[in-house]
Amino acid sequence: MQDVENRTTPPSPSGAVVEPLNFRDEKEEINPAFMAAVAEAIHAPDTERLQQLVEDFHESDLGDLLEALEPDDRPRLIELLGPAFDFAALTEVDDAVREEILEELETQTVVEGVRELDHDDAVYILEDLNEEDKAEILDQLPAVERVALQRALEYPEGSAGRRMQTELIAVPPFWTVGQTIDFMRDTEELPDTFYEIFVIDPGGHLLGAVPLDRLLRSKRPITIQGIMNNDPDRVKATDAQDDAARLFQRYNLVSAAVTDEAGRLVGVMMVDDIVDVLDEEADADIKQLGGVNSEEELSDTVWDIMKSRSTWLFVNLCTALLSASVISAFSASLQKMVALAVLMPIVASMGGNAGTQTMTVAVRALATRELGRSNAWRIIRREMVVGLLNGIAFATLMAGVAIFWFGSANLGPVIGLAIIITLVSAAFGGIIIPLILNRFRVDPAVSSGPLVTTITDVVGFFSFLGIATLWFGL
């Protein structure tokens, strides 16, 4: 495939000299001059020029191009390119962008595009459509393709059945290596990419699998049963896609059979599908840890983003009021000693950062199943020791700063003790809260942040102001 990063655009149909244009500049950002040329070709409309500009684009680059275009130009580009447009590019754009494009395209255009896609990509595009549009597209597909897609769409959202490909090679166990190789040579419609041959019985039940390298190293007269793996890697179609991803990650798989509840072979999951799953899971965790809806995209409208974020902002407001009530309880102490008001945010900030660090590690470990009942208490003890050691180090540092800043020897022990208490409690809360939430089947990535922040703020304010009140007799 031609390199779209560094290739130059060909001459225009008019024969005029065209300045070389790269799709991306030296910073790997989309070149504005290239975008201007594409927009000009769309508005002309100059189909030949447009095809020359995006010729041999990878689906990922074509997806980036679609997102960079003005909304009205996106469906126009697809219509102008016609059969030359790779519909797989729609799997590379934000959900909101894809939905807007599909709403503007003619149904027949979508039908023809979906027919050219791999099974899993077609499901990915169809699953977000409303039922009416989905039915309209499915009705115009050939019966075999329609039934296969409908069956996949019946599986739960986020399941392996939604991610699997139905294009695979399955043979009976009594075939020889020679028969299998000849079958693959003579069959025109093979999967574009495959790494193993599956072995099934007459009822379609999975019996085994043969990696391609083993097949090609074996003598032609040997039967498939003689070289097959009797316990092939497999996932159930109803299994969660993140569970399938962990299987691939743990055993370094490149493909795995997908079976139904009865053990019949219904598809195959490939490593490229798993990469997408892992990327989506990581993206969702990062957003949820920040109190952002995992479905939020850069292409969302202002109203959608506002609604998405307002819930957790309200939760944070409530927790902030709780922290403020703790400060209010020591208002008399603050009035008598201004230094407490100056130093108080430092204690809370240290605790908040320490709690967030521990929480982030804990949430990620829970997501990857590295943290569980078998090692929970060991990790809790470790984090608390880390909190204690950091607390002692920063307490010593901050005590010196407080004494030098305010000229009061008594302030050093007060803020030092508060920092030690706060960092230890932050470490404990940062790991125990995600564990408790996970135990009650609440997503720790969504709910841990506000709770950990509240605990660290309350403990930080209470310990610092409480110790100061007792120490100075305020």
Tab-separated table of C-alpha atoms in Angstrom:
chain	number	residue	atom	x	y	z
A	1	MET	CA	0.000	0.000	0.000
A	2	GLN	CA	1.231	3.478	-0.820
A	3	ASP	CA	2.376	5.547	2.159
A	4	VAL	CA	-0.258	8.252	2.667
A	5	GLU	CA	1.930	10.035	5.192
A	6	ASN	CA	4.599	11.030	2.685
A	7	ARG	CA	3.098	10.599	-0.739
A	8	THR	CA	2.348	13.572	-2.939
A	9	THR	CA	-0.812	14.330	-4.841
A	10	PRO	CA	-0.820	13.673	-8.597
A	11	PRO	CA	-1.460	16.326	-11.246
A	12	SER	CA	-4.998	17.648	-11.518
A	13	PRO	CA	-7.176	16.508	-14.417
A	14	SER	CA	-6.752	19.910	-16.026
A	15	GLY	CA	-3.038	19.299	-16.411
A	16	ALA	CA	-2.048	22.196	-14.169
A	17	VAL	CA	1.017	21.820	-12.004
A	18	VAL	CA	-0.030	20.830	-8.485
A	19	GLU	CA	2.127	21.562	-5.464
A	20	PRO	CA	3.105	18.396	-3.583
A	21	LEU	CA	0.768	17.793	-0.687
A	22	ASN	CA	1.231	15.430	2.228
A	23	PHE	CA	-1.759	14.211	4.182
A	24	ARG	CA	0.094	14.913	7.432
A	25	ASP	CA	2.755	17.482	8.230
A	26	GLU	CA	6.044	16.944	10.065
A	27	LYS	CA	4.188	16.996	13.407
A	28	GLU	CA	1.907	14.148	12.258
A	29	GLU	CA	-1.047	16.534	12.196
A	30	ILE	CA	-3.428	16.757	9.240
A	31	ASN	CA	-2.108	19.233	6.680
A	32	PRO	CA	-4.499	22.230	6.269
A	33	ALA	CA	-3.445	22.625	2.629
A	34	PHE	CA	-4.417	19.019	1.931
A	35	MET	CA	-7.770	19.546	3.628
A	36	ALA	CA	-8.353	22.667	1.540
A	37	ALA	CA	-7.643	20.683	-1.634
A	38	VAL	CA	-10.109	17.956	-0.594
A	39	ALA	CA	-12.810	20.504	0.280
A	40	GLU	CA	-12.281	22.261	-3.067
A	41	ALA	CA	-12.652	18.957	-4.940
A	42	ILE	CA	-15.855	18.166	-3.014
A	43	HIS	CA	-17.426	21.550	-3.746
A	44	ALA	CA	-16.390	21.603	-7.440
A	45	PRO	CA	-17.447	18.692	-7.577
A	46	ASP	CA	-14.368	17.032	-9.098
A	47	THR	CA	-14.649	13.278	-8.542
A	48	GLU	CA	-11.477	12.416	-10.415
A	49	ARG	CA	-9.418	14.911	-8.439
A	50	LEU	CA	-10.948	13.683	-5.172
A	51	GLN	CA	-10.125	10.074	-6.005
A	52	GLN	CA	-6.550	11.064	-6.789
A	53	LEU	CA	-6.211	12.862	-3.476
A	54	VAL	CA	-7.418	9.958	-1.310
A	55	GLU	CA	-6.220	7.102	-3.494
A	56	ASP	CA	-5.001	4.118	-1.453
A	57	PHE	CA	-5.787	5.777	1.861
A	58	HIS	CA	-5.792	3.371	4.779
A	59	GLU	CA	-9.179	3.162	6.514
A	60	SER	CA	-7.725	4.824	9.619
A	61	ASP	CA	-6.441	7.821	7.635
A	62	LEU	CA	-9.711	8.031	5.758
A	63	GLY	CA	-11.519	8.104	9.106
A	64	ASP	CA	-9.292	10.971	10.297
A	65	LEU	CA	-10.028	12.810	7.066
A	66	LEU	CA	-13.783	12.408	7.570
A	67	GLU	CA	-13.620	13.785	11.103
A	68	ALA	CA	-11.568	16.781	9.951
A	69	LEU	CA	-14.071	17.721	7.217
A	70	GLU	CA	-17.038	19.994	7.762
A	71	PRO	CA	-20.172	17.948	8.635
A	72	ASP	CA	-21.906	18.709	5.312
A	73	ASP	CA	-18.835	17.617	3.325
A	74	ARG	CA	-18.584	14.154	4.880
A	75	PRO	CA	-21.534	12.455	3.129
A	76	ARG	CA	-20.672	14.335	-0.080
A	77	LEU	CA	-17.190	12.819	-0.087
A	78	ILE	CA	-18.631	9.318	0.332
A	79	GLU	CA	-21.189	9.810	-2.438
A	80	LEU	CA	-18.564	11.238	-4.808
A	81	LEU	CA	-16.112	8.413	-4.201
A	82	GLY	CA	-18.846	5.808	-4.669
A	83	PRO	CA	-17.475	2.218	-4.712
A	84	ALA	CA	-13.959	3.601	-4.155
A	85	PHE	CA	-14.887	4.628	-0.601
A	86	ASP	CA	-13.859	2.066	2.028
A	87	PHE	CA	-16.781	1.824	4.462
A	88	ALA	CA	-14.404	0.395	7.076
A	89	ALA	CA	-13.336	4.024	7.609
A	90	LEU	CA	-16.663	4.568	9.420
A	91	THR	CA	-15.466	2.237	12.183
A	92	GLU	CA	-12.583	4.650	12.819
A	93	VAL	CA	-14.640	7.782	13.531
A	94	ASP	CA	-16.486	8.950	16.647
A	95	ASP	CA	-19.935	7.432	17.173
A	96	ALA	CA	-21.644	10.807	16.783
A	97	VAL	CA	-19.869	11.484	13.489
A	98	ARG	CA	-20.755	8.038	12.155
A	99	GLU	CA	-24.420	8.428	13.078
A	100	GLU	CA	-24.616	11.837	11.373
A	101	ILE	CA	-23.014	10.459	8.212
A	102	LEU	CA	-25.288	7.407	8.052
A	103	GLU	CA	-28.380	9.594	8.495
A	104	GLU	CA	-27.388	11.682	5.449
A	105	LEU	CA	-26.457	8.802	3.121
A	106	GLU	CA	-28.885	7.046	0.817
A	107	THR	CA	-29.954	3.663	2.147
A	108	GLN	CA	-28.693	1.895	-0.948
A	109	THR	CA	-25.258	3.462	-0.501
A	110	VAL	CA	-25.092	2.126	3.064
A	111	VAL	CA	-26.306	-1.314	1.952
A	112	GLU	CA	-23.619	-1.581	-0.718
A	113	GLY	CA	-20.954	-0.370	1.693
A	114	VAL	CA	-21.962	-2.804	4.441
A	115	ARG	CA	-21.832	-5.720	2.007
A	116	GLU	CA	-18.142	-5.056	1.383
A	117	LEU	CA	-17.237	-5.063	5.076
A	118	ASP	CA	-15.977	-7.850	7.287
A	119	HIS	CA	-18.754	-9.260	9.452
A	120	ASP	CA	-17.524	-7.653	12.677
A	121	ASP	CA	-17.159	-4.207	11.051
A	122	ALA	CA	-20.671	-4.446	9.602
A	123	VAL	CA	-22.087	-5.258	13.063
A	124	TYR	CA	-20.113	-2.372	14.576
A	125	ILE	CA	-21.708	0.077	12.152
A	126	LEU	CA	-25.251	-1.314	12.386
A	127	GLU	CA	-25.505	-1.758	16.171
A	128	ASP	CA	-25.772	1.967	16.949
A	129	LEU	CA	-28.526	2.677	14.418
A	130	ASN	CA	-32.131	2.966	15.531
A	131	GLU	CA	-34.294	-0.094	14.917
A	132	GLU	CA	-36.099	1.407	11.933
A	133	ASP	CA	-32.938	2.314	10.017
A	134	LYS	CA	-31.305	-0.970	10.969
A	135	ALA	CA	-34.273	-2.980	9.682
A	136	GLU	CA	-34.370	-0.976	6.440
A	137	ILE	CA	-30.725	-1.781	5.717
A	138	LEU	CA	-30.956	-5.439	6.721
A	139	ASP	CA	-34.039	-5.985	4.547
A	140	GLN	CA	-32.047	-5.043	1.451
A	141	LEU	CA	-29.166	-7.421	2.138
A	142	PRO	CA	-29.010	-10.943	0.651
A	143	ALA	CA	-30.649	-13.533	2.903
A	144	VAL	CA	-27.411	-15.267	3.981
A	145	GLU	CA	-25.720	-12.011	4.981
A	146	ARG	CA	-28.874	-10.680	6.634
A	147	VAL	CA	-29.340	-13.769	8.817
A	148	ALA	CA	-25.678	-13.753	9.907
A	149	LEU	CA	-25.834	-10.078	10.900
A	150	GLN	CA	-29.171	-10.443	12.678
A	151	ARG	CA	-27.812	-13.370	14.688
A	152	ALA	CA	-24.767	-11.332	15.738
A	153	LEU	CA	-26.912	-8.337	16.689
A	154	GLU	CA	-28.968	-10.581	18.982
A	155	TYR	CA	-25.925	-11.143	21.196
A	156	PRO	CA	-25.573	-8.756	24.173
A	157	GLU	CA	-23.903	-5.426	23.537
A	158	GLY	CA	-20.216	-5.615	24.433
A	159	SER	CA	-20.110	-9.409	23.994
A	160	ALA	CA	-17.669	-11.502	21.976
A	161	GLY	CA	-20.499	-12.344	19.571
A	162	ARG	CA	-20.652	-8.687	18.509
A	163	ARG	CA	-16.893	-8.627	17.824
A	164	MET	CA	-16.434	-11.972	16.083
A	165	GLN	CA	-15.947	-12.590	12.391
A	166	THR	CA	-18.019	-15.288	10.734
A	167	GLU	CA	-15.596	-15.708	7.835
A	168	LEU	CA	-13.474	-18.744	8.757
A	169	ILE	CA	-12.292	-22.121	7.486
A	170	ALA	CA	-13.702	-25.267	9.102
A	171	VAL	CA	-13.051	-28.843	7.929
A	172	PRO	CA	-13.973	-32.361	9.163
A	173	PRO	CA	-11.371	-34.327	11.166
A	174	PHE	CA	-11.032	-37.117	8.578
A	175	TRP	CA	-9.749	-34.804	5.834
A	176	THR	CA	-6.076	-35.067	5.022
A	177	VAL	CA	-3.602	-32.215	5.002
A	178	GLY	CA	-3.524	-32.468	1.206
A	179	GLN	CA	-7.307	-32.197	0.896
A	180	THR	CA	-7.360	-29.172	3.172
A	181	ILE	CA	-4.634	-27.357	1.267
A	182	ASP	CA	-6.287	-28.134	-2.069
A	183	PHE	CA	-9.616	-26.902	-0.695
A	184	MET	CA	-8.071	-23.572	0.261
A	185	ARG	CA	-6.376	-23.252	-3.139
A	186	ASP	CA	-9.585	-23.990	-5.042
A	187	THR	CA	-11.978	-21.898	-2.929
A	188	GLU	CA	-12.316	-18.305	-4.095
A	189	GLU	CA	-14.081	-16.787	-1.076
A	190	LEU	CA	-11.635	-17.356	1.757
A	191	PRO	CA	-11.267	-14.971	4.696
A	192	ASP	CA	-8.887	-12.096	3.989
A	193	THR	CA	-6.815	-13.022	7.055
A	194	PHE	CA	-6.720	-16.256	9.042
A	195	TYR	CA	-4.179	-18.046	11.211
A	196	GLU	CA	-5.713	-21.440	11.899
A	197	ILE	CA	-8.080	-24.045	10.471
A	198	PHE	CA	-10.930	-25.176	12.727
A	199	VAL	CA	-12.098	-28.772	12.952
A	200	ILE	CA	-15.792	-29.528	13.448
A	201	ASP	CA	-18.106	-32.531	13.559
A	202	PRO	CA	-21.237	-32.880	11.366
A	203	GLY	CA	-23.235	-30.901	13.941
A	204	GLY	CA	-20.850	-27.954	13.788
A	205	HIS	CA	-19.355	-28.577	17.242
A	206	LEU	CA	-15.760	-27.448	17.659
A	207	LEU	CA	-13.381	-30.409	17.945
A	208	GLY	CA	-10.008	-28.757	17.502
A	209	ALA	CA	-7.841	-26.362	15.534
A	210	VAL	CA	-4.746	-26.540	13.373
A	211	PRO	CA	-2.370	-23.563	13.143
A	212	LEU	CA	-1.370	-22.752	9.586
A	213	ASP	CA	2.339	-23.283	10.261
A	214	ARG	CA	1.665	-26.828	11.534
A	215	LEU	CA	-0.579	-27.544	8.556
A	216	LEU	CA	2.061	-26.473	6.034
A	217	ARG	CA	4.818	-28.458	7.768
A	218	SER	CA	2.791	-31.715	7.758
A	219	LYS	CA	2.803	-34.382	5.036
A	220	ARG	CA	-0.170	-34.438	2.683
A	221	PRO	CA	-1.468	-37.948	3.603
A	222	ILE	CA	-1.721	-37.153	7.358
A	223	THR	CA	-5.258	-36.590	8.624
A	224	ILE	CA	-6.293	-33.302	10.215
A	225	GLN	CA	-7.284	-35.189	13.368
A	226	GLY	CA	-3.684	-36.389	13.707
A	227	ILE	CA	-2.239	-32.860	13.883
A	228	MET	CA	-5.050	-30.834	15.439
A	229	ASN	CA	-4.983	-29.245	18.870
A	230	ASN	CA	-7.727	-31.029	20.817
A	231	ASP	CA	-8.196	-28.151	23.265
A	232	PRO	CA	-8.208	-25.012	21.120
A	233	ASP	CA	-8.473	-21.513	22.566
A	234	ARG	CA	-12.114	-20.503	22.578
A	235	VAL	CA	-14.562	-17.973	23.987
A	236	LYS	CA	-18.329	-18.116	24.188
A	237	ALA	CA	-20.300	-15.720	22.041
A	238	THR	CA	-22.059	-14.430	25.149
A	239	ASP	CA	-18.808	-13.745	27.048
A	240	ALA	CA	-17.950	-10.097	27.687
A	241	GLN	CA	-15.517	-8.735	25.134
A	242	ASP	CA	-13.134	-7.539	27.866
A	243	ASP	CA	-12.961	-11.121	29.202
A	244	ALA	CA	-12.006	-12.268	25.701
A	245	ALA	CA	-9.409	-9.492	25.546
A	246	ARG	CA	-7.813	-10.692	28.785
A	247	LEU	CA	-7.617	-14.226	27.348
A	248	PHE	CA	-5.756	-12.899	24.313
A	249	GLN	CA	-3.512	-10.786	26.525
A	250	ARG	CA	-2.717	-13.559	28.980
A	251	TYR	CA	-1.875	-16.239	26.403
A	252	ASN	CA	-0.551	-14.036	23.567
A	253	LEU	CA	-3.210	-15.240	21.128
A	254	VAL	CA	-3.695	-14.030	17.576
A	255	SER	CA	-7.082	-15.712	17.103
A	256	ALA	CA	-9.623	-17.762	19.051
A	257	ALA	CA	-12.729	-19.731	18.158
A	258	VAL	CA	-16.121	-18.387	19.222
A	259	THR	CA	-18.744	-20.966	20.174
A	260	ASP	CA	-22.381	-20.880	21.237
A	261	GLU	CA	-23.750	-22.381	24.449
A	262	ALA	CA	-23.905	-25.817	22.810
A	263	GLY	CA	-20.234	-25.702	21.744
A	264	ARG	CA	-20.988	-25.111	18.066
A	265	LEU	CA	-18.491	-22.988	16.137
A	266	VAL	CA	-20.111	-19.654	15.211
A	267	GLY	CA	-17.156	-17.372	14.524
A	268	VAL	CA	-13.609	-16.333	15.275
A	269	MET	CA	-12.080	-13.405	17.140
A	270	MET	CA	-8.888	-11.872	15.758
A	271	VAL	CA	-6.168	-9.922	17.486
A	272	ASP	CA	-7.027	-6.721	15.582
A	273	ASP	CA	-10.513	-6.839	17.136
A	274	ILE	CA	-8.951	-7.291	20.579
A	275	VAL	CA	-6.679	-4.279	20.115
A	276	ASP	CA	-9.809	-2.179	19.540
A	277	VAL	CA	-11.437	-3.646	22.669
A	278	LEU	CA	-8.390	-2.881	24.827
A	279	ASP	CA	-8.237	0.647	23.440
A	280	GLU	CA	-11.922	1.218	24.176
A	281	GLU	CA	-11.623	-0.176	27.720
A	282	ALA	CA	-8.600	1.995	28.506
A	283	ASP	CA	-10.308	5.055	27.020
A	284	ALA	CA	-13.431	4.428	29.109
A	285	ASP	CA	-11.413	3.954	32.320
A	286	ILE	CA	-9.505	7.196	31.813
A	287	LYS	CA	-12.679	9.162	31.173
A	288	GLN	CA	-14.555	7.645	34.094
A	289	LEU	CA	-11.683	8.303	36.487
A	290	GLY	CA	-12.014	11.965	35.526
A	291	GLY	CA	-15.768	11.956	36.119
A	292	VAL	CA	-16.549	12.005	32.393
A	293	ASN	CA	-19.100	9.778	30.673
A	294	SER	CA	-17.260	6.979	28.848
A	295	GLU	CA	-19.428	7.641	25.762
A	296	GLU	CA	-18.325	11.276	25.441
A	297	GLU	CA	-16.528	12.112	22.183
A	298	LEU	CA	-14.793	15.214	20.853
A	299	SER	CA	-17.501	15.489	18.212
A	300	ASP	CA	-20.353	15.687	20.762
A	301	THR	CA	-22.477	18.823	20.991
A	302	VAL	CA	-22.157	21.372	23.795
A	303	TRP	CA	-25.525	20.291	25.232
A	304	ASP	CA	-24.584	16.583	25.263
A	305	ILE	CA	-21.241	17.291	26.928
A	306	MET	CA	-22.851	19.546	29.523
A	307	LYS	CA	-25.372	16.842	30.462
A	308	SER	CA	-22.627	14.219	30.556
A	309	ARG	CA	-20.438	16.144	32.976
A	310	SER	CA	-23.003	17.878	35.174
A	311	THR	CA	-23.885	14.760	37.198
A	312	TRP	CA	-20.445	14.297	38.674
A	313	LEU	CA	-19.953	18.031	39.068
A	314	PHE	CA	-23.069	17.988	41.266
A	315	VAL	CA	-21.655	15.052	43.246
A	316	ASN	CA	-18.389	16.956	43.683
A	317	LEU	CA	-20.340	20.003	44.854
A	318	CYS	CA	-22.037	17.921	47.560
A	319	THR	CA	-18.725	16.433	48.726
A	320	ALA	CA	-17.142	19.903	48.727
A	321	LEU	CA	-19.934	21.104	51.023
A	322	LEU	CA	-19.079	18.239	53.377
A	323	SER	CA	-15.432	19.325	53.434
A	324	ALA	CA	-16.505	22.924	53.966
A	325	SER	CA	-18.590	21.879	56.978
A	326	VAL	CA	-15.454	20.399	58.577
A	327	ILE	CA	-13.619	23.688	58.078
A	328	SER	CA	-16.599	25.574	59.482
A	329	ALA	CA	-16.384	23.555	62.695
A	330	PHE	CA	-12.923	25.043	63.293
A	331	SER	CA	-13.760	28.603	62.256
A	332	ALA	CA	-12.793	29.963	65.696
A	333	SER	CA	-9.323	28.406	65.436
A	334	LEU	CA	-8.848	29.840	61.951
A	335	GLN	CA	-9.786	33.327	63.136
A	336	LYS	CA	-7.210	33.173	65.936
A	337	MET	CA	-4.374	31.832	63.783
A	338	VAL	CA	-4.188	32.934	60.141
A	339	ALA	CA	-1.287	30.556	59.440
A	340	LEU	CA	-3.696	27.620	59.670
A	341	ALA	CA	-5.755	28.980	56.764
A	342	VAL	CA	-2.583	29.389	54.689
A	343	LEU	CA	-1.244	25.884	55.341
A	344	MET	CA	-4.556	24.005	55.331
A	345	PRO	CA	-4.870	23.646	51.502
A	346	ILE	CA	-1.383	22.114	51.361
A	347	VAL	CA	-2.426	19.200	53.566
A	348	ALA	CA	-5.607	18.561	51.583
A	349	SER	CA	-3.767	18.829	48.255
A	350	MET	CA	-1.092	16.328	49.311
A	351	GLY	CA	-3.772	13.892	50.459
A	352	GLY	CA	-5.819	14.309	47.290
A	353	ASN	CA	-2.844	13.609	45.031
A	354	ALA	CA	-1.743	10.592	47.073
A	355	GLY	CA	-5.268	9.185	47.079
A	356	THR	CA	-5.619	9.660	43.338
A	357	GLN	CA	-2.310	7.881	42.686
A	358	THR	CA	-3.321	4.838	44.724
A	359	MET	CA	-6.860	4.828	43.316
A	360	THR	CA	-5.629	4.936	39.713
A	361	VAL	CA	-3.354	1.941	40.256
A	362	ALA	CA	-6.113	0.034	42.096
A	363	VAL	CA	-8.806	0.685	39.479
A	364	ARG	CA	-6.526	-0.372	36.641
A	365	ALA	CA	-5.449	-3.513	38.520
A	366	LEU	CA	-9.093	-4.428	39.133
A	367	ALA	CA	-9.900	-3.894	35.457
A	368	THR	CA	-7.097	-6.236	34.376
A	369	ARG	CA	-7.922	-8.754	37.161
A	370	GLU	CA	-4.440	-8.365	38.698
A	371	LEU	CA	-6.006	-7.288	42.000
A	372	GLY	CA	-8.412	-9.638	43.747
A	373	ARG	CA	-9.156	-11.494	46.958
A	374	SER	CA	-5.922	-13.478	46.834
A	375	ASN	CA	-3.654	-10.445	47.058
A	376	ALA	CA	-5.922	-7.620	48.285
A	377	TRP	CA	-4.628	-7.386	51.859
A	378	ARG	CA	-1.003	-7.614	50.764
A	379	ILE	CA	-1.510	-4.703	48.358
A	380	ILE	CA	-3.425	-2.705	51.001
A	381	ARG	CA	-0.553	-3.142	53.470
A	382	ARG	CA	1.981	-2.180	50.825
A	383	GLU	CA	0.119	0.996	49.882
A	384	MET	CA	-0.241	2.029	53.520
A	385	VAL	CA	3.504	1.551	54.100
A	386	VAL	CA	4.166	3.664	51.003
A	387	GLY	CA	1.782	6.308	52.382
A	388	LEU	CA	3.542	6.234	55.772
A	389	LEU	CA	7.036	6.577	54.304
A	390	ASN	CA	5.960	9.375	51.959
A	391	GLY	CA	4.155	10.989	54.880
A	392	ILE	CA	7.289	10.991	57.044
A	393	ALA	CA	9.430	12.387	54.226
A	394	PHE	CA	7.065	15.198	53.271
A	395	ALA	CA	6.128	15.897	56.895
A	396	THR	CA	9.794	16.588	57.650
A	397	LEU	CA	10.098	18.820	54.603
A	398	MET	CA	6.876	20.730	55.241
A	399	ALA	CA	7.595	21.146	58.953
A	400	GLY	CA	10.808	22.953	58.096
A	401	VAL	CA	9.014	25.155	55.567
A	402	ALA	CA	6.263	26.081	58.064
A	403	ILE	CA	8.757	26.952	60.811
A	404	PHE	CA	10.855	29.089	58.435
A	405	TRP	CA	7.790	30.734	56.864
A	406	PHE	CA	5.889	31.710	60.012
A	407	GLY	CA	8.682	31.650	62.591
A	408	SER	CA	6.752	29.310	64.880
A	409	ALA	CA	8.441	26.124	66.069
A	410	ASN	CA	5.077	24.640	67.093
A	411	LEU	CA	3.677	24.743	63.554
A	412	GLY	CA	6.217	22.163	62.344
A	413	PRO	CA	4.961	19.196	64.393
A	414	VAL	CA	1.323	20.151	63.749
A	415	ILE	CA	1.531	20.124	59.954
A	416	GLY	CA	3.955	17.189	60.000
A	417	LEU	CA	1.573	14.952	61.953
A	418	ALA	CA	-1.365	16.065	59.771
A	419	ILE	CA	0.503	15.177	56.570
A	420	ILE	CA	1.440	11.720	57.879
A	421	ILE	CA	-2.160	10.970	58.915
A	422	THR	CA	-3.544	12.318	55.645
A	423	LEU	CA	-1.184	10.370	53.336
A	424	VAL	CA	-1.743	7.098	55.194
A	425	SER	CA	-5.536	7.544	55.091
A	426	ALA	CA	-5.325	8.563	51.415
A	427	ALA	CA	-3.420	5.368	50.598
A	428	PHE	CA	-5.939	3.267	52.514
A	429	GLY	CA	-8.975	4.989	50.977
A	430	GLY	CA	-7.458	4.952	47.487
A	431	ILE	CA	-7.376	1.174	47.441
A	432	ILE	CA	-10.147	0.079	49.810
A	433	ILE	CA	-12.869	2.165	48.137
A	434	PRO	CA	-12.353	0.645	44.638
A	435	LEU	CA	-12.244	-2.818	46.231
A	436	ILE	CA	-15.523	-2.265	48.091
A	437	LEU	CA	-17.241	-0.824	45.028
A	438	ASN	CA	-16.014	-3.719	42.909
A	439	ARG	CA	-17.276	-6.165	45.539
A	440	PHE	CA	-20.779	-4.723	45.187
A	441	ARG	CA	-20.524	-4.733	41.377
A	442	VAL	CA	-20.294	-0.942	41.086
A	443	ASP	CA	-17.781	0.249	38.486
A	444	PRO	CA	-14.881	1.606	40.602
A	445	ALA	CA	-13.668	3.773	37.722
A	446	VAL	CA	-16.912	5.746	37.818
A	447	SER	CA	-17.473	6.183	41.541
A	448	SER	CA	-14.066	6.060	43.244
A	449	GLY	CA	-12.892	9.576	42.418
A	450	PRO	CA	-15.439	11.660	44.349
A	451	LEU	CA	-15.389	9.290	47.337
A	452	VAL	CA	-11.597	9.210	47.623
A	453	THR	CA	-11.397	12.987	47.224
A	454	THR	CA	-13.991	13.485	49.943
A	455	ILE	CA	-12.193	11.193	52.388
A	456	THR	CA	-8.797	12.805	51.823
A	457	ASP	CA	-10.215	16.329	52.143
A	458	VAL	CA	-12.213	15.578	55.273
A	459	VAL	CA	-9.360	13.675	56.948
A	460	GLY	CA	-6.836	16.297	55.889
A	461	PHE	CA	-8.816	19.274	57.165
A	462	PHE	CA	-9.958	17.518	60.329
A	463	SER	CA	-6.524	16.179	61.269
A	464	PHE	CA	-4.692	19.459	60.631
A	465	LEU	CA	-7.225	21.762	62.262
A	466	GLY	CA	-7.961	19.296	65.065
A	467	ILE	CA	-4.285	18.802	65.954
A	468	ALA	CA	-3.686	22.583	65.745
A	469	THR	CA	-6.661	23.295	68.044
A	470	LEU	CA	-5.402	20.822	70.672
A	471	TRP	CA	-1.754	21.797	70.298
A	472	PHE	CA	-2.266	25.536	70.603
A	473	GLY	CA	-5.317	25.353	72.867
A	474	LEU	CA	-7.364	27.462	70.427
